Amino acid sequence: MDLFKVLGSGARFNKKRFTDDISLFEPSNKLRKTNDTSDTQMDIMQEINFFHNSKSAIDETLGVIKDKKITKDVEKDQEGEESINCYNDENEDEDDPAEEEPLVKDLNSMDDVKSFRKRHRIHIYGTDIPNPFSSFDDLGSKYNFQPYICKNLKNSAYEKPTPIQMQAIPIMIHGRDLMAMAPTGSGKTLAYIIPMLHDLKGPEKIGYRALIISPTRELAQQIYREFKKMAVGKKFKVCMLTKATAATQAQTPHLREKFDILISTPLRLVHAIQQDIIELKNVRHLILDEADKLLELGFLEQTDEIFAACSNVKLQKALFSATFPSSVETLANDFMKDPIRVVIGLKNAATETIKQKLLYVGQEEGKLIAVRQLIQEGFKPPVLIFVQSIERAKELFHELIYDGINVDVIHSERTKAQRDSIILNLKQGKIWVLIATELMARGMDFKGVNLVINYDFPQSVQSYIHRIGRTGRAGRSGEAVTYYTKDDAPYLKSVVNVMKESGCEVPDWMLQLKNPSRESKKRLQIIEASKKRKARKLAIASDKNEDINKGDTIYGDKKEKKDKSKGDNNSKYESKSLLSNKKTKQNNRKKKIN
């Protein structure tokens, strides 16, 4: 007989006969307190402790040790007996989340740190990199964060840090320059707000000490709201630079010293610097949100001027984005001091919570048919539709406004009040479909967006990732559909690569496509530019037609008036001639009589 096998199968008792014995395996509050029972209990424990490992074995069996899981299986057999099996489930211990994610204080060896980073897909590049942390509770215990920050995190329902927050926050606390690349909706904004508030400690009336630059006003407003939410409990003065705030600070220079944090778009800030409205000499933290956009040619000159104005020797620079082209990384290394680069997941990849799909629509006219078909089949609002230009946005808006859905359009030509109203209406569910240009593709957090449609094919991988990143945020699921025509087919592979890296199903024939060359990418830009010109011509033509129609009506009215006046004048002339004829006849009669 195999003794270990018998012991492993569990002890069998007759329920009626061994009632007292069964009660020994019940929870401690149900144990009998009689001396006889306690003596019996000790005898049984000593017999079970055949390995002679003293008290620990007895305690584990009784369930006194809480860290170990002890389960009780009760199986009724045909003879009316019960089988009670007490054991430690080692497999369940392995699946325990607490065991999976050790705290920072437990990451004593490099192997532990490497394992932790691998589990969370954290890739780091640089020297002397601080260890990550696994819980917001560690902010207070390990990094001595002030209680108000931890309290605000709990009040905002932030229960667990995201991978970018786990690694970026310790790096910024240590004052290192940082290049952080993480998927859209992964909590990048919070990753720089928390360490910044920790380092600033409290309000000081010495002027701006932190500066955040964003490419759009809408994103700047979103960052401003997040700062105000995290700074509750401290009287930090946060300023979002607008035309009104710039004018106020120009008129009352002493107000500048009251602010601690400045959030702005590049052009607005450059104008303020040039007019000596803003001073940035005390800035210790400079953040570029959507850094790859801010380091493109369109923004580069303005960004360079802002860097020059930040003259503090202890300036810390941090770049955050979902995408970093190699050209931007090379440029960033020129002005950053020994930076640490953090990449979450795969480089230039979309989040895995987005279901991505490509839809062939034939020719350009097929896009509108596909959108109308989607509307007829039914959809779950809100939906974002991205187009390539303002003219295309207006054109699509005029087509969809007559289809009986709540649709609106947002672009840079809309006024500040109109754009604010549109975003508010979208969040409140008053707008079902929002047509947008690249303006809305960067950083905007619309938690309820269920579907993103790329009406016009994106011109780059970065554009595609940022567009579809408006859905599937913070772990929620979303869907993205990209329309492509016959002309767009050669450029599919760049999008297909992103889909494959994100875990989406892609047909085999798409995987066999060739990667687009630089010349073909330039050709795509030319095609999109021609679409813009066509849309612009149509817009101008429609405006001209309206003007011509107006002119015709005006001209017609004037002509009628002119004809009437001519008629009146002719009648006058006719009446005058008749009178003159009458007079001549009368004179002739008088002559004859004479």
Coordinates of C-alpha atoms in Angstrom, one line a residue:
M1 CA 0.0 0.0 0.0
D2 CA 1.3 3.5 -1.0
L3 CA 1.0 5.5 2.3
F4 CA 1.4 8.9 0.5
K5 CA -1.3 8.0 -2.0
V6 CA -3.7 7.1 0.8
L7 CA -3.0 10.3 2.7
G8 CA -3.3 12.4 -0.5
S9 CA -6.7 11.0 -1.3
G10 CA -8.1 12.4 2.0
A11 CA -9.7 10.9 5.1
R12 CA -13.2 9.4 5.0
F13 CA -15.6 9.6 7.9
N14 CA -19.1 8.5 8.6
K15 CA -21.0 11.7 9.1
K16 CA -23.2 10.4 11.9
R17 CA -20.6 8.4 13.7
F18 CA -17.7 10.9 13.6
T19 CA -19.6 14.2 14.0
D20 CA -17.2 15.4 16.7
D21 CA -14.2 14.6 14.5
I22 CA -15.7 16.5 11.5
S23 CA -16.3 19.5 13.6
L24 CA -12.5 19.8 14.2
F25 CA -12.1 20.8 10.5
E26 CA -14.7 23.5 10.6
P27 CA -13.6 27.2 11.1
S28 CA -12.1 28.1 14.5
N29 CA -15.3 29.9 15.7
K30 CA -17.2 26.6 15.4
L31 CA -14.6 24.5 17.2
R32 CA -15.8 23.0 20.5
K33 CA -14.2 24.4 23.6
T34 CA -14.4 21.3 25.7
N35 CA -11.2 19.8 27.1
D36 CA -11.9 16.4 25.6
T37 CA -12.2 17.9 22.1
S38 CA -9.0 19.9 22.4
D39 CA -7.1 16.8 23.6
T40 CA -8.5 14.8 20.6
Q41 CA -7.6 17.7 18.3
M42 CA -3.9 17.6 19.4
D43 CA -3.8 13.9 19.1
I44 CA -5.0 14.0 15.5
M45 CA -2.7 16.8 14.6
Q46 CA 0.3 14.9 16.0
E47 CA -0.7 11.9 14.0
I48 CA -1.1 13.9 10.8
N49 CA 2.3 15.6 11.4
F50 CA 4.2 12.6 10.1
F51 CA 7.0 14.8 8.7
H52 CA 7.6 16.2 12.3
N53 CA 7.9 19.8 11.1
S54 CA 6.4 21.0 14.4
K55 CA 3.9 23.7 14.7
S56 CA 3.8 25.0 11.2
A57 CA 2.3 21.9 9.8
I58 CA -0.5 21.8 12.4
D59 CA -1.2 25.5 11.9
E60 CA -1.4 25.1 8.1
T61 CA -3.9 22.2 8.5
L62 CA -6.1 24.2 10.9
G63 CA -6.2 27.2 8.6
V64 CA -4.5 29.5 11.1
I65 CA -2.0 30.8 8.6
K66 CA -4.0 33.2 6.4
D67 CA -1.4 33.5 3.5
K68 CA -2.0 29.9 2.5
K69 CA -5.2 28.8 0.9
I70 CA -6.9 25.8 2.5
T71 CA -10.0 24.5 0.8
K72 CA -12.5 22.0 1.9
D73 CA -14.1 19.7 -0.7
V74 CA -17.2 17.9 0.5
E75 CA -18.3 15.1 -1.8
K76 CA -21.3 13.0 -1.0
D77 CA -20.9 9.3 -2.1
Q78 CA -23.6 6.8 -2.6
E79 CA -23.4 5.4 1.0
G80 CA -24.3 8.7 2.6
E81 CA -20.7 9.4 3.6
E82 CA -18.8 12.7 3.0
S83 CA -15.2 13.1 1.8
I84 CA -13.4 16.0 3.4
N85 CA -10.1 17.0 1.6
C86 CA -7.9 19.6 3.1
Y87 CA -5.0 20.8 0.9
N88 CA -2.9 23.7 -0.1
D89 CA -3.6 24.7 -3.7
E90 CA -0.2 25.6 -5.1
N91 CA -1.6 26.4 -8.6
E92 CA -4.0 29.0 -7.1
D93 CA -1.1 30.6 -5.3
E94 CA 0.7 31.0 -8.6
D95 CA -2.3 32.8 -10.1
D96 CA -2.7 35.1 -7.1
P97 CA -2.4 38.7 -8.4
A98 CA -0.4 39.6 -5.3
E99 CA 2.2 37.0 -6.2
E100 CA 2.2 38.1 -9.8
E101 CA 2.9 41.7 -9.0
P102 CA 5.5 42.1 -6.3
L103 CA 5.9 45.4 -4.6
V104 CA 8.9 47.6 -5.3
K105 CA 10.4 46.8 -1.9
D106 CA 10.4 43.2 -3.0
L107 CA 12.3 44.0 -6.2
N108 CA 15.7 43.7 -4.6
S109 CA 17.5 41.9 -7.4
M110 CA 17.9 42.8 -11.1
D111 CA 16.2 39.5 -12.0
D112 CA 13.0 40.6 -10.1
V113 CA 13.1 44.0 -11.8
K114 CA 13.5 42.4 -15.3
S115 CA 10.7 39.9 -14.6
F116 CA 8.4 42.7 -13.5
R117 CA 9.1 44.8 -16.6
K118 CA 8.7 41.9 -18.9
R119 CA 5.3 41.0 -17.4
H120 CA 4.1 44.6 -18.0
R121 CA 5.8 44.9 -21.4
I122 CA 8.0 47.8 -20.2
H123 CA 11.1 48.3 -22.4
I124 CA 13.7 50.8 -21.2
Y125 CA 16.8 52.3 -22.9
G126 CA 19.4 54.3 -21.0
T127 CA 21.7 54.3 -18.0
D128 CA 21.1 54.1 -14.3
I129 CA 17.4 53.6 -14.6
P130 CA 15.2 53.8 -11.4
N131 CA 13.1 50.7 -10.5
P132 CA 9.4 50.7 -11.2
F133 CA 6.6 50.5 -8.6
S134 CA 3.5 48.4 -8.6
S135 CA 0.9 50.2 -6.4
F136 CA -0.1 53.8 -5.7
D137 CA 0.3 53.0 -2.0
D138 CA 4.1 52.9 -2.6
L139 CA 4.0 56.6 -3.5
G140 CA 3.5 57.4 0.1
S141 CA 5.7 54.7 1.7
K142 CA 8.6 54.7 -0.7
Y143 CA 8.7 58.1 -2.2
N144 CA 7.2 60.1 0.6
F145 CA 4.4 61.6 -1.5
Q146 CA 2.2 64.1 0.3
P147 CA -1.1 62.6 1.5
Y148 CA -3.3 64.9 -0.7
I149 CA -1.9 63.3 -3.9
C150 CA -2.8 59.7 -2.7
K151 CA -6.2 61.0 -1.6
N152 CA -6.9 62.6 -5.0
L153 CA -5.9 59.4 -6.8
K154 CA -8.4 57.4 -4.7
N155 CA -11.2 60.0 -5.1
S156 CA -10.6 59.9 -8.9
A157 CA -11.0 56.1 -8.9
Y158 CA -7.4 55.4 -9.9
E159 CA -6.9 52.1 -8.3
K160 CA -3.8 50.7 -10.0
P161 CA -1.0 52.4 -12.0
T162 CA -0.7 51.7 -15.7
P163 CA 2.7 50.4 -17.0
I164 CA 3.8 53.9 -18.3
Q165 CA 3.0 55.3 -14.8
M166 CA 4.9 52.5 -13.1
Q167 CA 8.1 53.4 -14.9
A168 CA 7.8 57.1 -15.8
I169 CA 6.9 58.4 -12.4
P170 CA 10.1 57.1 -10.6
I171 CA 12.2 58.4 -13.5
M172 CA 10.8 61.9 -13.2
I173 CA 11.1 61.8 -9.4
H174 CA 14.8 61.3 -9.9
G175 CA 15.0 64.4 -12.1
R176 CA 16.0 62.5 -15.3
D177 CA 15.1 63.6 -18.8
L178 CA 12.5 61.2 -20.3
M179 CA 11.2 60.1 -23.7
A180 CA 8.0 58.1 -23.0
M181 CA 6.1 56.2 -25.7
A182 CA 2.9 54.4 -24.7
P183 CA -0.4 53.5 -26.5
T184 CA -3.3 55.9 -26.6
G185 CA -5.4 56.0 -23.5
S186 CA -2.7 54.5 -21.3
G187 CA -2.5 57.3 -18.7
K188 CA 0.4 59.3 -20.0
T189 CA -1.0 62.6 -18.7
L190 CA -1.2 61.3 -15.1
A191 CA 2.4 60.0 -15.5
Y192 CA 3.8 63.5 -15.6
I193 CA 1.3 65.3 -13.4
I194 CA 1.9 63.2 -10.3
P195 CA 5.7 63.6 -10.1
M196 CA 5.5 67.3 -11.1
L197 CA 3.1 68.1 -8.2
H198 CA 5.3 66.0 -5.8
D199 CA 8.4 68.0 -6.8
L200 CA 6.7 71.4 -6.7
K201 CA 5.6 70.6 -3.1
G202 CA 3.4 73.7 -2.7
P203 CA 2.6 77.1 -4.2
E204 CA 5.3 79.7 -4.3
K205 CA 5.0 83.2 -5.6
I206 CA 8.1 83.2 -7.8
G207 CA 6.5 82.7 -11.2
Y208 CA 6.0 79.7 -13.4
R209 CA 7.9 76.6 -12.3
A210 CA 6.3 74.0 -14.7
L211 CA 5.3 74.3 -18.3
I212 CA 3.2 71.9 -20.4
I213 CA 3.0 72.4 -24.2
S214 CA 0.3 70.7 -26.3
P215 CA -0.4 71.1 -30.0
T216 CA -4.1 71.9 -29.7
R217 CA -6.2 74.1 -27.4
E218 CA -8.7 71.3 -26.7
L219 CA -5.9 69.0 -25.4
A220 CA -4.5 71.9 -23.3
Q221 CA -8.0 72.3 -21.7
Q222 CA -8.1 68.6 -20.9
I223 CA -4.7 68.7 -19.3
Y224 CA -5.8 71.8 -17.3
R225 CA -8.8 69.9 -15.9
E226 CA -6.7 66.9 -14.9
F227 CA -4.2 69.2 -13.1
K228 CA -7.0 70.9 -11.1
K229 CA -8.4 67.5 -10.2
M230 CA -5.1 66.2 -8.9
A231 CA -4.1 69.4 -7.1
V232 CA -7.2 69.5 -4.8
G233 CA -5.9 70.2 -1.3
K234 CA -3.1 72.4 -2.4
K235 CA -3.6 76.0 -3.6
F236 CA -1.6 75.6 -6.7
K237 CA -2.2 78.3 -9.3
V238 CA -2.6 76.7 -12.7
C239 CA -2.9 79.0 -15.8
M240 CA -4.1 78.0 -19.2
L241 CA -2.7 80.7 -21.6
T242 CA -5.5 82.1 -23.7
K243 CA -6.0 85.5 -25.4
A244 CA -7.8 86.7 -22.3
T245 CA -5.3 85.5 -19.8
A246 CA -2.4 86.9 -21.8
A247 CA -4.1 90.3 -22.0
T248 CA -4.7 90.3 -18.2
Q249 CA -1.1 89.4 -17.4
A250 CA 0.1 92.1 -19.8
Q251 CA -1.9 94.7 -18.0
T252 CA -1.1 93.5 -14.5
P253 CA 2.5 92.1 -14.5
H254 CA 2.5 91.3 -10.8
L255 CA -0.1 88.5 -11.4
R256 CA 2.5 86.4 -13.2
E257 CA 4.3 85.7 -10.0
K258 CA 1.2 84.1 -8.4
F259 CA 1.0 81.2 -10.9
D260 CA 2.9 78.0 -10.5
I261 CA 2.0 75.9 -13.6
L262 CA 1.5 77.1 -17.2
I263 CA -0.3 75.1 -19.9
S264 CA -0.3 76.5 -23.5
T265 CA -0.2 75.9 -27.2
P266 CA 3.1 76.8 -28.9
L267 CA 2.1 79.8 -31.0
R268 CA 0.2 81.5 -28.2
L269 CA 3.1 81.1 -25.9
V270 CA 5.7 82.4 -28.4
H271 CA 3.6 85.5 -28.9
A272 CA 3.5 86.1 -25.2
I273 CA 7.3 85.6 -24.9
Q274 CA 8.0 88.0 -27.7
Q275 CA 5.8 90.7 -26.1
D276 CA 7.5 90.1 -22.7
I277 CA 4.2 89.0 -21.1
I278 CA 5.5 85.6 -19.9
E279 CA 8.8 84.8 -18.3
L280 CA 10.1 81.2 -18.1
K281 CA 13.4 81.6 -16.3
N282 CA 12.1 79.7 -13.2
V283 CA 10.6 76.7 -15.1
R284 CA 12.0 73.5 -13.7
H285 CA 9.8 71.0 -15.6
L286 CA 9.1 71.2 -19.4
I287 CA 6.7 68.7 -20.8
L288 CA 5.9 68.2 -24.5
D289 CA 2.6 66.4 -24.8
E290 CA 2.2 64.8 -28.2
A291 CA 5.9 65.6 -28.7
D292 CA 6.3 64.1 -32.1
K293 CA 3.7 66.6 -33.4
L294 CA 5.5 69.5 -31.7
L295 CA 8.8 68.5 -33.2
E296 CA 7.5 68.5 -36.8
L297 CA 8.5 71.3 -39.2
G298 CA 5.2 73.2 -38.6
F299 CA 5.9 73.5 -34.8
L300 CA 9.6 73.1 -34.6
E301 CA 10.6 76.8 -34.9
Q302 CA 8.1 77.7 -32.1
T303 CA 9.2 74.8 -29.9
D304 CA 12.8 75.9 -30.3
E305 CA 12.0 79.4 -29.2
I306 CA 10.2 78.1 -26.1
F307 CA 13.2 75.9 -25.2
A308 CA 15.5 79.0 -25.5
A309 CA 13.2 81.0 -23.1
C310 CA 13.5 78.2 -20.4
S311 CA 16.9 79.2 -19.1
N312 CA 16.9 77.4 -15.7
V313 CA 20.0 75.3 -15.3
K314 CA 18.0 72.5 -13.5
L315 CA 15.4 72.2 -16.3
Q316 CA 14.0 68.7 -16.6
K317 CA 12.6 67.9 -20.1
A318 CA 10.1 65.1 -20.8
L319 CA 8.5 64.1 -24.1
F320 CA 5.3 62.0 -24.2
S321 CA 3.5 60.5 -27.2
A322 CA 2.0 57.4 -28.6
T323 CA 4.3 57.5 -31.6
F324 CA 8.0 58.5 -32.1
P325 CA 9.4 58.4 -35.6
S326 CA 13.2 57.8 -35.7
S327 CA 13.8 61.3 -37.0
V328 CA 12.1 62.8 -33.9
E329 CA 14.1 60.5 -31.6
T330 CA 17.4 61.7 -33.2
L331 CA 16.3 65.3 -32.8
A332 CA 15.3 64.9 -29.2
N333 CA 18.7 63.4 -28.3
D334 CA 20.3 66.7 -29.4
F335 CA 18.6 68.8 -26.7
M336 CA 18.0 66.3 -23.9
K337 CA 20.6 65.4 -21.3
D338 CA 21.3 61.7 -21.0
P339 CA 17.6 60.8 -21.5
I340 CA 15.9 57.6 -20.6
R341 CA 13.6 56.1 -23.3
V342 CA 10.6 54.1 -22.1
V343 CA 8.4 52.1 -24.6
I344 CA 5.3 50.3 -23.5
G345 CA 4.4 47.3 -25.7
L346 CA 5.5 47.5 -29.3
K347 CA 6.9 50.7 -30.8
N348 CA 4.3 52.6 -33.0
A349 CA 1.5 50.1 -32.2
A350 CA -2.1 50.6 -31.4
T351 CA -3.7 49.4 -28.2
E352 CA -5.0 45.8 -28.2
T353 CA -8.5 46.8 -27.0
I354 CA -9.4 48.3 -30.5
K355 CA -10.9 46.1 -33.1
Q356 CA -9.5 47.3 -36.4
K357 CA -10.9 46.7 -39.8
L358 CA -10.2 47.7 -43.4
L359 CA -13.1 48.2 -45.8
Y360 CA -12.7 48.5 -49.6
V361 CA -15.1 51.1 -51.1
G362 CA -14.0 51.1 -54.7
Q363 CA -14.0 54.7 -55.8
E364 CA -14.2 57.9 -53.9
E365 CA -18.0 57.9 -54.2
G366 CA -18.2 54.6 -52.3
K367 CA -17.1 56.2 -49.0
L368 CA -20.3 58.2 -48.7
I369 CA -22.4 55.1 -49.6
A370 CA -20.6 53.1 -46.9
V371 CA -21.3 55.7 -44.3
R372 CA -25.0 55.9 -45.2
Q373 CA -25.2 52.1 -45.2
L374 CA -23.7 52.2 -41.6
I375 CA -26.4 54.7 -40.6
Q376 CA -29.2 52.6 -42.1
E377 CA -28.0 49.4 -40.4
G378 CA -27.8 51.2 -37.0
F379 CA -24.8 52.2 -34.9
K380 CA -24.0 52.9 -31.3
P381 CA -23.1 56.6 -30.9
P382 CA -21.0 58.6 -30.6
V383 CA -18.9 58.1 -33.7
L384 CA -15.9 60.0 -34.9
I385 CA -15.2 60.4 -38.7
F386 CA -11.8 61.6 -39.7
V387 CA -11.2 63.4 -43.0
Q388 CA -8.0 64.9 -44.5
S389 CA -9.0 68.6 -44.8
I390 CA -11.4 71.3 -43.7
E391 CA -13.0 71.4 -47.2
R392 CA -13.6 67.6 -47.1
A393 CA -15.1 68.0 -43.6
K394 CA -17.5 70.7 -44.8
E395 CA -18.4 68.6 -47.9
L396 CA -19.2 65.5 -45.8
F397 CA -21.2 67.5 -43.3
H398 CA -23.4 69.0 -46.0
E399 CA -24.1 65.4 -47.2
L400 CA -24.9 63.9 -43.8
I401 CA -26.9 66.7 -42.3
Y402 CA -30.0 65.7 -44.4
D403 CA -29.8 62.0 -43.3
G404 CA -31.8 62.6 -40.1
I405 CA -28.9 62.1 -37.6
N406 CA -27.4 64.5 -35.1
V407 CA -24.1 65.4 -36.9
D408 CA -21.7 68.2 -36.5
V409 CA -18.2 69.2 -37.7
I410 CA -15.2 70.5 -35.9
H411 CA -12.0 72.1 -37.4
S412 CA -9.7 75.0 -36.9
E413 CA -12.0 77.5 -38.7
R414 CA -14.7 77.0 -36.1
T415 CA -14.7 79.6 -33.3
K416 CA -13.5 78.9 -29.8
A417 CA -17.1 79.0 -28.4
Q418 CA -18.3 76.7 -31.2
R419 CA -15.6 74.1 -30.6
D420 CA -16.2 74.1 -26.8
S421 CA -19.9 73.7 -27.4
I422 CA -19.4 70.8 -29.9
I423 CA -17.1 68.9 -27.5
L424 CA -19.6 69.4 -24.6
N425 CA -22.5 68.2 -26.8
L426 CA -20.5 65.1 -27.8
K427 CA -19.8 64.2 -24.2
Q428 CA -23.5 64.7 -23.3
G429 CA -24.7 62.6 -26.2
K430 CA -26.4 65.4 -28.1
I431 CA -24.1 64.7 -31.1
W432 CA -24.1 61.2 -32.6
V433 CA -21.6 61.7 -35.4
L434 CA -18.7 64.2 -35.3
I435 CA -16.7 64.9 -38.4
A436 CA -13.2 66.0 -37.6
T437 CA -9.8 66.8 -39.1
E438 CA -6.4 65.9 -37.6
L439 CA -7.2 68.6 -34.9
M440 CA -9.1 66.0 -32.9
A441 CA -6.7 63.1 -33.5
R442 CA -4.2 64.2 -30.8
G443 CA -4.6 63.4 -27.1
M444 CA -8.4 64.1 -26.8
D445 CA -10.0 61.7 -24.3
F446 CA -13.5 60.8 -25.3
K447 CA -14.3 57.9 -23.0
G448 CA -17.6 57.0 -24.7
V449 CA -16.5 56.9 -28.4
N450 CA -17.4 53.4 -29.7
L451 CA -16.4 53.8 -33.3
V452 CA -13.8 55.7 -35.3
I453 CA -14.1 55.9 -39.1
N454 CA -11.1 56.9 -41.2
Y455 CA -13.1 58.3 -44.1
D456 CA -9.9 59.5 -45.8
F457 CA -6.9 57.1 -45.7
P458 CA -4.3 58.3 -43.1
Q459 CA -1.1 59.6 -44.7
S460 CA 1.2 58.0 -42.1
V461 CA 1.4 55.3 -39.5
Q462 CA 1.5 58.0 -36.7
S463 CA -1.7 59.6 -38.0
Y464 CA -3.5 56.2 -38.1
I465 CA -2.5 55.3 -34.5
H466 CA -3.5 58.7 -33.1
R467 CA -6.9 58.7 -35.0
I468 CA -8.0 55.2 -33.9
G469 CA -6.7 56.0 -30.4
R470 CA -9.8 58.1 -29.7
T471 CA -11.6 54.9 -29.0
G472 CA -10.7 51.9 -26.8
R473 CA -9.2 54.1 -24.1
A474 CA -8.3 53.1 -20.5
G475 CA -9.0 49.4 -21.1
R476 CA -12.4 49.8 -22.7
S477 CA -13.1 48.2 -26.1
G478 CA -13.6 50.1 -29.3
E479 CA -13.8 49.7 -33.1
A480 CA -12.0 51.4 -35.9
V481 CA -12.9 51.1 -39.6
T482 CA -10.6 52.5 -42.4
Y483 CA -12.0 53.1 -45.8
Y484 CA -9.7 52.6 -48.8
T485 CA -10.1 53.0 -52.5
K486 CA -8.3 51.6 -55.5
D487 CA -5.8 54.5 -55.3
D488 CA -5.1 53.8 -51.6
A489 CA -4.4 50.0 -52.1
P490 CA -0.6 50.4 -52.5
Y491 CA -0.3 52.1 -49.1
L492 CA -2.3 49.4 -47.1
K493 CA 0.8 47.6 -45.8
S494 CA 1.7 50.3 -43.3
V495 CA -1.7 50.1 -41.7
V496 CA -1.7 46.3 -42.0
N497 CA 1.6 46.1 -40.0
V498 CA 0.0 48.1 -37.1
M499 CA -3.1 45.8 -37.1
K500 CA -0.9 42.7 -37.0
E501 CA 1.2 44.0 -34.1
S502 CA -1.9 44.9 -32.2
G503 CA -3.2 41.3 -32.4
C504 CA -6.0 41.9 -35.1
E505 CA -6.8 39.3 -37.7
V506 CA -5.5 40.3 -41.1
P507 CA -6.1 38.4 -44.4
D508 CA -3.0 36.5 -45.8
W509 CA -3.0 38.5 -49.1
M510 CA -2.6 41.7 -47.1
L511 CA 0.4 40.4 -45.3
Q512 CA 2.0 39.6 -48.6
L513 CA 1.8 43.2 -49.8
K514 CA 5.0 45.2 -50.2
N515 CA 5.8 48.1 -47.8
P516 CA 5.2 51.5 -49.5
S517 CA 8.3 53.3 -50.6
R518 CA 9.1 56.9 -49.9
E519 CA 8.1 57.8 -53.4
S520 CA 4.7 56.1 -53.0
K521 CA 4.1 57.9 -49.7
K522 CA 4.8 61.2 -51.5
R523 CA 2.4 60.1 -54.2
L524 CA -0.3 59.5 -51.5
Q525 CA 0.3 63.1 -50.2
I526 CA -0.1 64.4 -53.8
I527 CA -3.4 62.4 -54.2
E528 CA -4.7 63.8 -50.9
A529 CA -3.6 67.3 -51.9
S530 CA -5.6 66.9 -55.2
K531 CA -8.6 65.8 -53.2
K532 CA -8.2 69.0 -51.1
R533 CA -8.0 71.1 -54.2
K534 CA -11.1 69.4 -55.7
A535 CA -13.1 70.0 -52.4
R536 CA -11.9 73.6 -52.3
K537 CA -12.9 74.1 -55.9
L538 CA -16.4 72.6 -55.2
A539 CA -16.7 74.9 -52.2
I540 CA -15.7 77.9 -54.2
A541 CA -17.9 76.9 -57.0
S542 CA -20.9 76.5 -54.7
D543 CA -20.1 79.9 -53.2
K544 CA -19.8 81.5 -56.6
N545 CA -23.1 79.9 -57.7
E546 CA -24.8 81.4 -54.6
D547 CA -23.2 84.7 -55.4
I548 CA -24.3 84.5 -59.1
N549 CA -27.8 83.6 -58.1
K550 CA -27.9 86.5 -55.7
G551 CA -26.4 88.7 -58.4
D552 CA -29.0 87.6 -60.9
T553 CA -31.8 88.3 -58.5
I554 CA -30.3 91.7 -57.6
Y555 CA -29.7 92.4 -61.3
G556 CA -33.2 91.3 -62.2
D557 CA -34.7 93.6 -59.6
K558 CA -32.6 96.4 -60.8
K559 CA -33.5 95.7 -64.4
E560 CA -37.2 95.6 -63.6
K561 CA -36.9 98.9 -61.8
K562 CA -34.9 100.3 -64.7
D563 CA -37.5 99.1 -67.2
K564 CA -40.2 100.6 -65.1
S565 CA -38.4 103.9 -64.9
K566 CA -37.8 103.7 -68.6
G567 CA -41.5 103.0 -69.2
D568 CA -42.4 105.9 -67.0
N569 CA -40.0 108.2 -68.8
N570 CA -41.3 107.0 -72.2
S571 CA -44.8 107.6 -71.1
K572 CA -43.7 111.1 -70.0
Y573 CA -42.1 111.6 -73.4
E574 CA -45.1 110.3 -75.2
S575 CA -47.4 112.5 -73.2
K576 CA -45.1 115.5 -73.9
S577 CA -45.1 114.7 -77.6
L578 CA -48.9 114.4 -77.6
L579 CA -49.3 117.7 -75.9
S580 CA -46.9 119.3 -78.3
N581 CA -48.8 117.9 -81.2
K582 CA -52.0 119.2 -79.8
K583 CA -50.5 122.6 -79.4
T584 CA -49.1 122.6 -83.0
K585 CA -52.5 121.6 -84.3
Q586 CA -54.2 124.3 -82.4
N587 CA -51.8 126.9 -83.7
N588 CA -52.3 125.7 -87.2
R589 CA -56.1 126.1 -86.9
K590 CA -55.6 129.6 -85.6
K591 CA -53.4 130.5 -88.5
K592 CA -56.0 129.1 -91.0
I593 CA -58.8 131.2 -89.3
N594 CA -56.7 134.3 -89.5

